[in-house]
Short mmCIF file of C-alpha atoms in Angstrom, two decimals:
data_model
loop_
_atom_site.label_atom_id
_atom_site.label_comp_id
_atom_site.label_asym_id
_atom_site.label_seq_id
_atom_site.Cartn_x
_atom_site.Cartn_y
_atom_site.Cartn_z
CA MET A 1 9.41 -19.41 -19.60
CA SER A 2 11.82 -20.91 -16.79
CA LEU A 3 12.19 -19.31 -13.58
CA HIS A 4 15.73 -18.57 -14.32
CA GLU A 5 14.69 -16.73 -17.40
CA LYS A 6 12.07 -14.84 -15.33
CA GLU A 7 14.76 -13.74 -12.57
CA LYS A 8 17.28 -12.02 -15.17
CA PRO A 9 18.10 -8.58 -14.18
CA PHE A 10 15.70 -6.15 -15.83
CA ILE A 11 16.79 -2.71 -14.20
CA ASP A 12 19.18 -1.00 -16.50
CA ARG A 13 20.66 1.52 -14.08
CA ASP A 14 22.50 3.69 -16.82
CA LYS A 15 19.63 3.92 -19.06
CA LEU A 16 17.35 5.25 -16.25
CA TYR A 17 19.77 7.81 -15.15
CA SER A 18 20.23 8.97 -18.70
CA LEU A 19 16.47 9.45 -19.12
CA MET A 20 16.47 11.79 -16.42
CA GLU A 21 18.66 14.11 -18.11
CA GLU A 22 16.78 14.94 -21.46
CA LYS A 23 15.00 17.86 -22.08
CA THR A 24 11.81 19.25 -20.49
CA PRO A 25 8.72 18.67 -22.40
CA SER A 26 7.20 21.42 -24.19
CA GLU A 27 3.78 22.57 -23.56
CA SER A 28 2.27 20.82 -26.43
CA GLU A 29 4.26 17.61 -25.49
CA LEU A 30 2.95 17.56 -22.00
CA ASN A 31 -0.37 18.19 -23.34
CA ALA A 32 -0.14 15.00 -25.41
CA ILE A 33 1.11 13.05 -22.71
CA LEU A 34 -1.88 13.99 -20.32
CA ASN A 35 -4.22 13.60 -23.00
CA LYS A 36 -3.12 9.99 -23.42
CA ALA A 37 -3.14 9.71 -19.56
CA LEU A 38 -7.14 10.65 -19.66
CA LYS A 39 -7.59 7.53 -21.94
CA PHE A 40 -6.86 5.54 -18.58
CA LYS A 41 -4.39 3.12 -20.35
CA GLY A 42 -1.34 4.26 -18.60
CA LEU A 43 2.04 5.73 -19.89
CA ASP A 44 5.23 4.34 -20.93
CA GLN A 45 8.68 4.88 -19.39
CA GLN A 46 9.83 7.71 -21.91
CA GLU A 47 6.64 9.53 -20.97
CA VAL A 48 7.00 9.24 -17.40
CA ALA A 49 10.59 10.40 -17.66
CA SER A 50 9.24 13.59 -19.43
CA LEU A 51 6.72 14.31 -16.60
CA LEU A 52 9.56 13.93 -14.09
CA ARG A 53 11.29 16.81 -15.61
CA VAL A 54 8.51 19.21 -15.23
CA SER A 55 9.20 21.54 -12.56
CA ASP A 56 6.85 24.58 -13.56
CA PRO A 57 4.14 24.94 -10.68
CA GLY A 58 1.34 25.41 -13.47
CA GLN A 59 2.22 22.46 -15.25
CA ILE A 60 2.58 20.14 -12.13
CA HIS A 61 -1.02 21.43 -11.12
CA GLU A 62 -2.08 20.16 -14.65
CA ILE A 63 -0.58 16.69 -13.87
CA MET A 64 -2.14 16.57 -10.38
CA GLU A 65 -5.67 17.45 -12.08
CA ALA A 66 -5.23 14.64 -14.53
CA ALA A 67 -4.29 12.33 -11.52
CA LYS A 68 -7.63 13.30 -9.80
CA THR A 69 -9.73 12.49 -13.04
CA VAL A 70 -8.01 9.22 -13.55
CA LYS A 71 -8.55 8.26 -9.68
CA GLU A 72 -12.19 8.99 -9.94
CA HIS A 73 -12.50 7.11 -12.98
CA ILE A 74 -10.79 3.98 -11.88
CA TYR A 75 -11.53 3.75 -7.94
CA GLY A 76 -14.21 6.31 -7.50
CA ARG A 77 -14.10 8.00 -4.15
CA ARG A 78 -13.37 5.04 -1.72
CA LEU A 79 -10.25 4.99 0.57
CA VAL A 80 -9.29 1.54 1.84
CA LEU A 81 -8.34 1.12 5.37
CA PHE A 82 -5.99 -1.18 7.24
CA ALA A 83 -3.72 -1.30 10.10
CA PRO A 84 -0.05 -2.62 10.48
CA VAL A 85 0.79 -5.27 13.11
CA TYR A 86 4.51 -5.59 13.91
CA THR A 87 5.08 -9.16 15.07
CA GLY A 88 8.67 -8.42 15.94
CA ASN A 89 11.61 -6.02 15.88
CA VAL A 90 14.28 -8.59 16.05
CA CYS A 91 16.40 -8.34 12.64
CA VAL A 92 19.72 -9.69 11.54
CA ASN A 93 20.18 -7.03 8.86
CA ASN A 94 22.02 -3.68 9.47
CA CYS A 95 20.24 -1.17 7.07
CA ILE A 96 21.23 2.14 8.20
CA TYR A 97 18.18 3.88 7.76
CA CYS A 98 16.08 1.35 10.16
CA ALA A 99 15.68 1.49 13.85
CA PHE A 100 15.44 -2.51 13.73
CA ARG A 101 19.02 -2.69 12.29
CA ARG A 102 20.97 -5.19 14.52
CA ASP A 103 23.65 -2.80 15.61
CA ASN A 104 20.87 -0.73 17.45
CA THR A 105 21.88 -2.00 21.04
CA SER A 106 19.22 0.44 22.57
CA LEU A 107 16.34 -1.05 21.34
CA LYS A 108 14.42 -3.83 23.52
CA ARG A 109 13.88 -6.48 21.10
CA THR A 110 10.87 -9.00 20.94
CA VAL A 111 8.99 -11.40 18.71
CA LEU A 112 5.51 -11.65 19.72
CA THR A 113 3.91 -15.02 20.89
CA MET A 114 0.65 -16.13 19.46
CA PRO A 115 -1.17 -15.03 22.45
CA GLN A 116 0.35 -11.58 22.14
CA ILE A 117 -0.62 -11.50 18.36
CA GLU A 118 -4.15 -12.37 19.50
CA ALA A 119 -4.33 -9.54 22.11
CA GLU A 120 -2.88 -6.94 19.13
CA VAL A 121 -5.48 -8.23 16.72
CA ALA A 122 -8.33 -8.05 19.28
CA SER A 123 -7.47 -4.61 20.02
CA LEU A 124 -7.67 -3.61 16.60
CA LEU A 125 -10.91 -5.50 15.97
CA LYS A 126 -12.65 -3.57 18.91
CA ASP A 127 -11.61 -0.28 17.01
CA GLY A 128 -13.34 -1.67 13.97
CA HIS A 129 -10.31 -2.66 11.79
CA LYS A 130 -11.06 -5.49 9.23
CA ARG A 131 -7.82 -5.60 7.06
CA ILE A 132 -4.40 -6.17 8.82
CA LEU A 133 -0.82 -6.00 7.31
CA LEU A 134 1.49 -8.54 9.20
CA ILE A 135 5.09 -7.11 9.22
CA CYS A 136 8.27 -8.13 11.04
CA GLY A 137 11.96 -7.79 11.13
CA GLU A 138 14.11 -10.68 9.68
CA SER A 139 15.27 -13.27 11.89
CA ASP A 140 15.37 -17.21 12.54
CA ARG A 141 12.83 -16.45 15.23
CA ASN A 142 10.05 -15.51 12.70
CA GLY A 143 10.57 -17.52 9.77
CA THR A 144 7.93 -19.05 7.31
CA ASP A 145 6.61 -21.64 9.82
CA TYR A 146 6.28 -18.62 12.45
CA MET A 147 4.47 -16.42 9.95
CA CYS A 148 1.94 -19.27 8.77
CA GLU A 149 1.06 -19.52 12.41
CA ALA A 150 0.60 -16.11 12.86
CA ILE A 151 -1.57 -15.81 9.88
CA ARG A 152 -3.91 -18.57 11.23
CA THR A 153 -3.66 -16.89 14.55
CA THR A 154 -4.98 -13.74 13.30
CA TYR A 155 -7.72 -15.00 11.03
CA ALA A 156 -9.10 -16.99 14.04
CA VAL A 157 -9.61 -13.99 16.47
CA ARG A 158 -13.05 -12.72 17.07
CA GLU A 159 -14.28 -9.80 18.67
CA GLY A 160 -18.37 -9.74 18.70
CA LYS A 161 -19.13 -10.11 15.13
CA ASN A 162 -15.97 -8.49 13.95
CA TYR A 163 -12.85 -10.43 12.50
CA VAL A 164 -9.97 -9.99 10.04
CA ARG A 165 -11.17 -10.47 6.45
CA ARG A 166 -7.68 -9.93 4.64
CA ILE A 167 -4.40 -10.21 5.76
CA ASN A 168 -1.54 -8.64 3.58
CA LEU A 169 2.02 -9.75 4.30
CA GLU A 170 5.18 -7.88 4.40
CA ILE A 171 8.20 -9.90 5.21
CA ALA A 172 11.70 -10.59 3.72
CA PRO A 173 11.93 -12.32 0.49
CA LEU A 174 11.59 -16.13 0.19
CA PRO A 175 12.17 -19.14 -1.98
CA VAL A 176 9.36 -20.32 -4.19
CA GLU A 177 8.26 -23.24 -1.94
CA ASP A 178 7.74 -20.73 0.95
CA PHE A 179 5.36 -18.52 -1.24
CA ARG A 180 3.57 -21.82 -1.84
CA ARG A 181 2.92 -22.38 1.64
CA LEU A 182 1.60 -18.70 2.26
CA LYS A 183 -0.48 -18.87 -0.50
CA GLN A 184 -2.21 -22.08 1.32
CA GLU A 185 -2.75 -19.74 4.30
CA LYS A 186 -4.94 -17.50 2.18
CA ILE A 187 -2.93 -14.37 2.26
CA GLY A 188 -4.02 -11.20 0.28
CA THR A 189 -1.15 -9.16 -1.17
CA TYR A 190 2.45 -10.01 -0.55
CA VAL A 191 4.62 -6.64 0.13
CA CYS A 192 8.13 -6.23 -0.41
CA PHE A 193 9.92 -3.11 -0.38
CA GLN A 194 13.05 -2.80 -2.95
CA GLU A 195 14.11 0.24 -0.87
CA THR A 196 16.24 1.58 -3.65
CA TYR A 197 16.60 0.14 -7.12
CA ASP A 198 20.06 1.79 -7.55
CA PRO A 199 22.28 -1.36 -7.04
CA VAL A 200 25.34 0.85 -6.01
CA LEU A 201 23.23 2.72 -3.43
CA TYR A 202 21.70 -0.41 -2.27
CA LYS A 203 25.05 -1.96 -1.36
CA LYS A 204 26.04 1.31 0.51
CA TYR A 205 22.77 1.11 2.69
CA HIS A 206 22.88 -2.27 3.40
CA PRO A 207 26.16 -3.17 4.52
CA ALA A 208 25.46 -6.45 6.12
CA GLY A 209 22.73 -9.01 6.59
CA THR A 210 21.74 -12.11 4.69
CA PRO A 211 19.96 -12.28 2.16
CA LYS A 212 18.83 -8.28 2.69
CA ALA A 213 22.23 -7.23 1.27
CA ASP A 214 21.83 -9.42 -1.71
CA TYR A 215 20.25 -6.86 -4.24
CA ASP A 216 19.58 -9.50 -6.97
CA TYR A 217 17.66 -11.93 -4.47
CA ARG A 218 15.46 -9.13 -3.38
CA ILE A 219 14.77 -7.60 -6.62
CA THR A 220 13.58 -11.04 -8.15
CA VAL A 221 11.26 -11.75 -4.86
CA PHE A 222 8.03 -10.93 -7.01
CA ASP A 223 8.89 -13.65 -9.57
CA ARG A 224 9.11 -16.15 -7.08
CA ALA A 225 6.15 -14.97 -5.38
CA MET A 226 4.16 -15.33 -8.49
CA GLU A 227 5.71 -18.56 -9.38
CA GLY A 228 4.57 -19.84 -6.01
CA GLY A 229 0.97 -18.76 -6.60
CA ILE A 230 0.72 -15.24 -4.96
CA ASN A 231 -1.82 -13.42 -7.14
CA ASP A 232 -1.24 -9.77 -5.80
CA VAL A 233 2.05 -8.39 -5.03
CA GLY A 234 2.91 -4.93 -3.71
CA LEU A 235 6.01 -2.90 -4.71
CA GLY A 236 7.47 -0.08 -2.85
CA VAL A 237 10.60 2.17 -2.36
CA LEU A 238 11.78 4.25 0.61
CA PHE A 239 12.18 7.54 -0.94
CA GLY A 240 15.40 9.83 0.23
CA LEU A 241 17.73 6.81 -0.39
CA ALA A 242 18.28 7.93 -4.11
CA ASP A 243 16.94 10.42 -6.79
CA TYR A 244 13.32 10.01 -6.56
CA ARG A 245 13.05 10.18 -10.30
CA PHE A 246 15.45 7.34 -10.86
CA GLU A 247 13.17 5.22 -8.28
CA ILE A 248 9.97 6.00 -10.29
CA LEU A 249 11.30 5.15 -13.76
CA ALA A 250 12.76 1.77 -11.87
CA LEU A 251 9.39 1.12 -10.40
CA MET A 252 7.84 1.64 -14.00
CA GLU A 253 10.31 -0.84 -15.26
CA HIS A 254 9.60 -3.45 -12.42
CA ALA A 255 5.81 -3.14 -13.26
CA HIS A 256 6.43 -3.66 -16.81
CA HIS A 257 8.57 -6.85 -16.13
CA LEU A 258 5.87 -8.26 -14.12
CA GLU A 259 3.16 -7.47 -17.05
CA THR A 260 5.67 -9.17 -19.54
CA VAL A 261 6.31 -12.17 -17.69
CA PHE A 262 3.17 -12.89 -15.59
CA GLY A 263 0.67 -10.83 -17.48
CA CYS A 264 -0.29 -8.68 -14.15
CA GLY A 265 1.47 -5.88 -12.87
CA PRO A 266 1.51 -4.82 -9.10
CA HIS A 267 -1.51 -4.58 -7.00
CA THR A 268 -0.17 -1.85 -5.15
CA ILE A 269 2.80 0.59 -4.55
CA SER A 270 3.70 2.16 -1.36
CA PHE A 271 5.47 5.53 -1.11
CA PRO A 272 7.19 6.24 2.25
CA ARG A 273 9.70 8.80 2.97
CA ILE A 274 12.59 8.36 5.43
CA GLU A 275 11.59 9.51 8.86
CA ALA A 276 13.79 9.79 12.09
CA ALA A 277 14.65 6.73 13.59
CA ASP A 278 16.36 5.63 16.75
CA ASN A 279 20.15 5.01 16.01
CA ALA A 280 19.60 4.95 12.34
CA PRO A 281 22.53 7.18 11.15
CA LEU A 282 21.24 7.85 7.46
CA THR A 283 17.85 9.48 9.03
CA LYS A 284 19.90 12.35 10.43
CA ASN A 285 21.30 13.36 7.06
CA ILE A 286 18.94 12.04 4.17
CA PRO A 287 20.97 11.73 0.95
CA HIS A 288 18.21 12.54 -1.37
CA PRO A 289 15.38 14.28 0.34
CA VAL A 290 12.06 14.61 -1.22
CA SER A 291 10.00 17.89 -0.73
CA ASP A 292 6.49 18.08 -0.14
CA ASP A 293 5.85 19.45 -3.92
CA ASP A 294 7.90 16.69 -5.43
CA PHE A 295 6.23 13.94 -3.24
CA LYS A 296 2.71 15.35 -4.46
CA LYS A 297 4.16 15.33 -8.05
CA ILE A 298 5.29 11.68 -7.73
CA ILE A 299 1.87 10.46 -6.52
CA ALA A 300 0.15 12.06 -9.30
CA ILE A 301 2.60 10.63 -11.96
CA ILE A 302 2.29 7.13 -10.65
CA ARG A 303 -1.55 7.61 -10.64
CA ILE A 304 -1.88 8.47 -14.30
CA SER A 305 1.07 6.24 -15.16
CA LEU A 306 -0.23 2.81 -13.62
CA PRO A 307 -4.02 3.79 -13.17
CA TYR A 308 -4.93 0.46 -12.12
CA THR A 309 -2.50 0.15 -9.18
CA GLY A 310 -3.65 0.89 -5.58
CA ILE A 311 -1.38 3.57 -4.05
CA ILE A 312 -0.66 3.23 -0.35
CA LEU A 313 0.21 6.03 1.97
CA SER A 314 1.17 5.21 5.56
CA THR A 315 1.22 7.27 8.84
CA ARG A 316 4.70 8.49 8.10
CA GLU A 317 3.01 11.52 6.52
CA SER A 318 1.03 14.43 8.20
CA GLU A 319 -2.66 14.55 8.51
CA GLU A 320 -2.61 17.42 6.05
CA MET A 321 -0.55 15.61 3.45
CA ARG A 322 -2.49 12.59 3.52
CA THR A 323 -5.71 14.23 3.31
CA GLU A 324 -4.70 16.57 0.16
CA LEU A 325 -3.37 13.35 -1.38
CA PHE A 326 -6.62 11.71 -1.18
CA ASN A 327 -7.46 13.84 -4.23
CA TYR A 328 -4.62 12.96 -6.43
CA GLY A 329 -4.09 9.10 -6.35
CA VAL A 330 -3.97 7.57 -3.01
CA SER A 331 -6.30 4.62 -2.69
CA GLN A 332 -5.38 3.00 0.62
CA ILE A 333 -4.03 4.15 3.84
CA SER A 334 -3.24 3.04 7.24
CA ALA A 335 -5.07 4.49 10.25
CA GLY A 336 -4.21 4.27 13.95
CA SER A 337 -1.29 2.80 13.26
CA ARG A 338 1.92 1.93 15.56
CA THR A 339 5.16 0.44 14.51
CA ASN A 340 6.25 -1.15 17.64
CA PRO A 341 5.30 -4.71 18.52
CA GLY A 342 2.84 -5.03 21.37
CA ALA A 343 1.77 -1.49 21.03
CA TYR A 344 -2.19 -1.92 20.39
CA SER A 345 -2.77 -4.06 23.32
CA LYS A 346 -0.30 -2.48 25.82
CA GLY A 347 -0.79 1.21 24.98
CA GLU A 348 1.48 4.10 24.68
CA ASP A 349 3.44 3.01 27.58
CA GLN A 350 5.06 -0.37 26.16
CA ASP A 351 8.61 -0.56 26.06
CA TYR A 352 9.68 -2.26 22.72
CA GLY A 353 11.09 0.05 20.13
CA SER A 354 9.32 1.34 16.92
CA GLN A 355 10.66 1.20 13.62
CA PHE A 356 10.28 4.95 12.47
CA SER A 357 8.50 7.92 13.77
CA LEU A 358 4.79 8.60 12.97
CA GLY A 359 3.53 11.92 11.36
CA ASP A 360 -0.16 11.07 11.78
CA HIS A 361 -1.10 10.07 15.32
CA ARG A 362 -5.11 10.02 14.74
CA SER A 363 -7.07 7.24 15.91
CA LEU A 364 -9.01 5.23 13.43
CA GLU A 365 -12.25 7.18 14.19
CA GLU A 366 -10.59 10.53 13.83
CA VAL A 367 -9.30 9.40 10.44
CA ILE A 368 -12.70 8.09 9.37
CA THR A 369 -14.19 11.53 10.33
CA THR A 370 -11.90 13.66 8.07
CA ILE A 371 -12.65 11.06 5.28
CA ILE A 372 -16.60 11.62 5.81
CA GLU A 373 -16.17 15.40 5.90
CA LYS A 374 -14.25 15.25 2.43
CA GLU A 375 -17.21 13.01 0.96
CA TYR A 376 -14.95 10.04 0.47
CA ILE A 377 -15.92 6.54 1.64
CA PRO A 378 -14.01 4.80 4.27
CA SER A 379 -13.77 1.20 2.79
CA PHE A 380 -12.75 -2.21 4.70
CA CYS A 381 -14.02 -4.04 1.49
CA THR A 382 -12.43 -7.34 1.00
CA GLY A 383 -15.31 -8.65 -1.54
CA CYS A 384 -12.70 -9.01 -4.62
CA TYR A 385 -10.13 -11.04 -2.64
CA ARG A 386 -12.89 -13.43 -1.40
CA LYS A 387 -14.76 -13.77 -4.82
CA GLY A 388 -11.73 -14.45 -6.63
CA ARG A 389 -11.11 -11.18 -8.34
CA VAL A 390 -7.46 -11.19 -7.76
CA GLY A 391 -4.20 -11.02 -9.91
CA ASN A 392 -5.25 -10.99 -13.69
CA ASP A 393 -9.03 -10.87 -12.96
CA PHE A 394 -8.69 -8.09 -10.92
CA MET A 395 -6.65 -6.08 -13.46
CA ASP A 396 -9.27 -7.11 -16.42
CA LEU A 397 -11.71 -5.02 -14.27
CA ALA A 398 -9.51 -2.23 -12.99
CA LYS A 399 -8.01 -1.34 -16.37
CA PRO A 400 -11.29 -0.11 -17.83
CA GLY A 401 -12.66 1.21 -14.70
CA LEU A 402 -15.26 -1.52 -14.12
CA ILE A 403 -13.98 -2.31 -10.76
CA LYS A 404 -15.77 0.72 -8.98
CA GLU A 405 -18.96 -1.16 -9.95
CA PHE A 406 -18.22 -3.67 -7.04
CA CYS A 407 -15.92 -1.54 -4.89
CA MET A 408 -18.09 1.44 -4.44
CA PRO A 409 -21.20 -0.71 -3.12
CA ASN A 410 -19.00 -3.01 -0.89
CA ALA A 411 -16.97 0.10 0.30
CA LEU A 412 -20.66 1.25 1.58
CA PHE A 413 -21.36 -1.90 3.04
CA THR A 414 -18.48 -2.18 5.19
CA PHE A 415 -18.78 1.65 6.04
CA LYS A 416 -22.19 1.20 7.25
CA GLU A 417 -21.06 -1.79 9.41
CA TYR A 418 -18.37 0.31 10.88
CA LEU A 419 -20.95 3.17 11.71
CA LEU A 420 -23.45 0.78 13.37
CA ASP A 421 -20.81 -1.23 15.48
CA PHE A 422 -18.13 1.26 16.38
CA ALA A 423 -18.72 4.69 15.75
CA SER A 424 -19.49 7.24 17.96
CA PRO A 425 -23.22 9.03 17.65
CA GLU A 426 -21.69 12.13 15.90
CA THR A 427 -19.63 10.16 13.23
CA LYS A 428 -22.52 7.57 12.90
CA GLU A 429 -24.65 10.44 11.90
CA LYS A 430 -22.33 12.03 9.60
CA GLY A 431 -21.55 8.77 7.85
CA LEU A 432 -25.17 7.59 7.54
CA ARG A 433 -25.94 11.11 5.87
CA LEU A 434 -23.07 10.48 3.39
CA ILE A 435 -24.23 6.94 2.61
CA ASP A 436 -27.76 8.39 1.82
CA LYS A 437 -26.28 10.85 -0.44
CA LEU A 438 -23.90 8.49 -2.32
CA VAL A 439 -26.65 5.82 -2.77
CA SER A 440 -29.12 8.32 -4.17
CA ASP A 441 -26.29 9.65 -6.75
CA VAL A 442 -26.21 6.25 -8.17
CA ASN A 443 -27.63 6.41 -11.57
CA LYS A 444 -28.08 2.92 -12.59
CA LYS A 445 -31.38 1.68 -11.21
CA SER A 446 -30.72 -1.93 -10.82
CA LEU A 447 -27.64 -1.25 -8.95
CA LYS A 448 -29.18 1.19 -6.45
CA THR A 449 -32.06 -1.44 -5.82
CA ARG A 450 -29.62 -4.16 -5.08
CA MET A 451 -27.52 -1.74 -2.89
CA GLY A 452 -30.67 -0.50 -0.95
CA ALA A 453 -31.40 -4.40 -0.22
CA VAL A 454 -28.14 -5.08 1.18
CA LEU A 455 -27.87 -1.85 3.27
CA ASP A 456 -31.10 -2.75 4.61
CA LYS A 457 -29.97 -6.25 5.68
CA ILE A 458 -26.94 -4.69 7.62
CA ASP A 459 -29.68 -2.32 9.30
CA HIS A 460 -31.22 -5.58 10.59
CA GLY A 461 -28.02 -7.34 11.79
CA ALA A 462 -26.56 -8.96 8.71
CA ARG A 463 -22.63 -8.52 8.40
CA ASP A 464 -20.08 -9.08 5.94
CA LEU A 465 -22.14 -9.03 2.81
CA TYR A 466 -20.62 -8.08 -0.57
CA PHE A 467 -20.92 -8.22 -4.34
#
């Protein structure tokens, strides 16, 4: 199939809106859909549309409980942790929901130098982070050459025994040849938000900026990324721009497109809601606000519809919301995040503007403490990425639930590293008790023995061990 064929439009706006208007499923129809979901094979678009029409609180609870079962089966009790590094807030686009928009003249702009990026990364490494998302505004000052150098710079930073083990990248859409260059730099997941899949509303919210204003160029970005050799891609929408039901159906359509064309769906999906942002007019009157209850339903529906896909929840959400959603589908969270360039190394008094307001201001250790208390596993694991279990190979393990045979042990290994190298005595004590409990719960004797051997090596100073 040619690249041109791959990039043909695949979102049928009228069809998706019509699906939203069909009748609410009966109790027996809902049960049939949830029983299918519990086979861990996902749902089709018609079934997702039916779930999106559910409004009864008791039925929504049934959906969320199914999501909890699916998440436990596929991912176990691990939560992957990362931090974003904003390398710049200069942007040629004028998105009316974003503080980085070019018409925001009150924002002090910068693009970080390589020494400044080193300082940002070093600060995060000192806290215990090992996974970084590099992100920036769109301008000619931070194009592909700049980002390639930023990736190399980030991977080269060392703080004692600690270093970055995976870099994911969130930047504007690129041509195929640029993705080939990024692949050579060993990026992990390439992330790009469609913002909204509604082409009519997309044009309204993106009045200027090339190529951001080009809906078709943006929606076909993952075709070019995969053509360029990127194995893992991350989808996302910004909830509040369009009816959330339309966005979920469109995400399903996009995932189906990637499965059909490349044999591999999205590695992750992100679910931010619009938050307050400096001089961003749309944030003052959100067109399609998503309530907390609807947001929980969204997470649960995606978890049972695309069970193999990681769900990312950012620090836009409150501590309470993030903690509750651990149970119902979320598998990756940012922690200790800042959205302004230079914020980690300069501290709170730095004077470059942020992209949006945060809902969760806790430090990495405070987030980890909460995770421990809920008996989840804080994970910095990058074993699959470095073992080559990416793209189709990852999905072949994730879809039947086999990936947790690797993820749970590797999560415990990175968790123990964190406890020994960075945690306070109180957090360390709580965490080591949790590790002992989780290892004792492992039924497979050979796996328990192998895990015990690695954990002992970590006790004696070894680092970066994984299955």
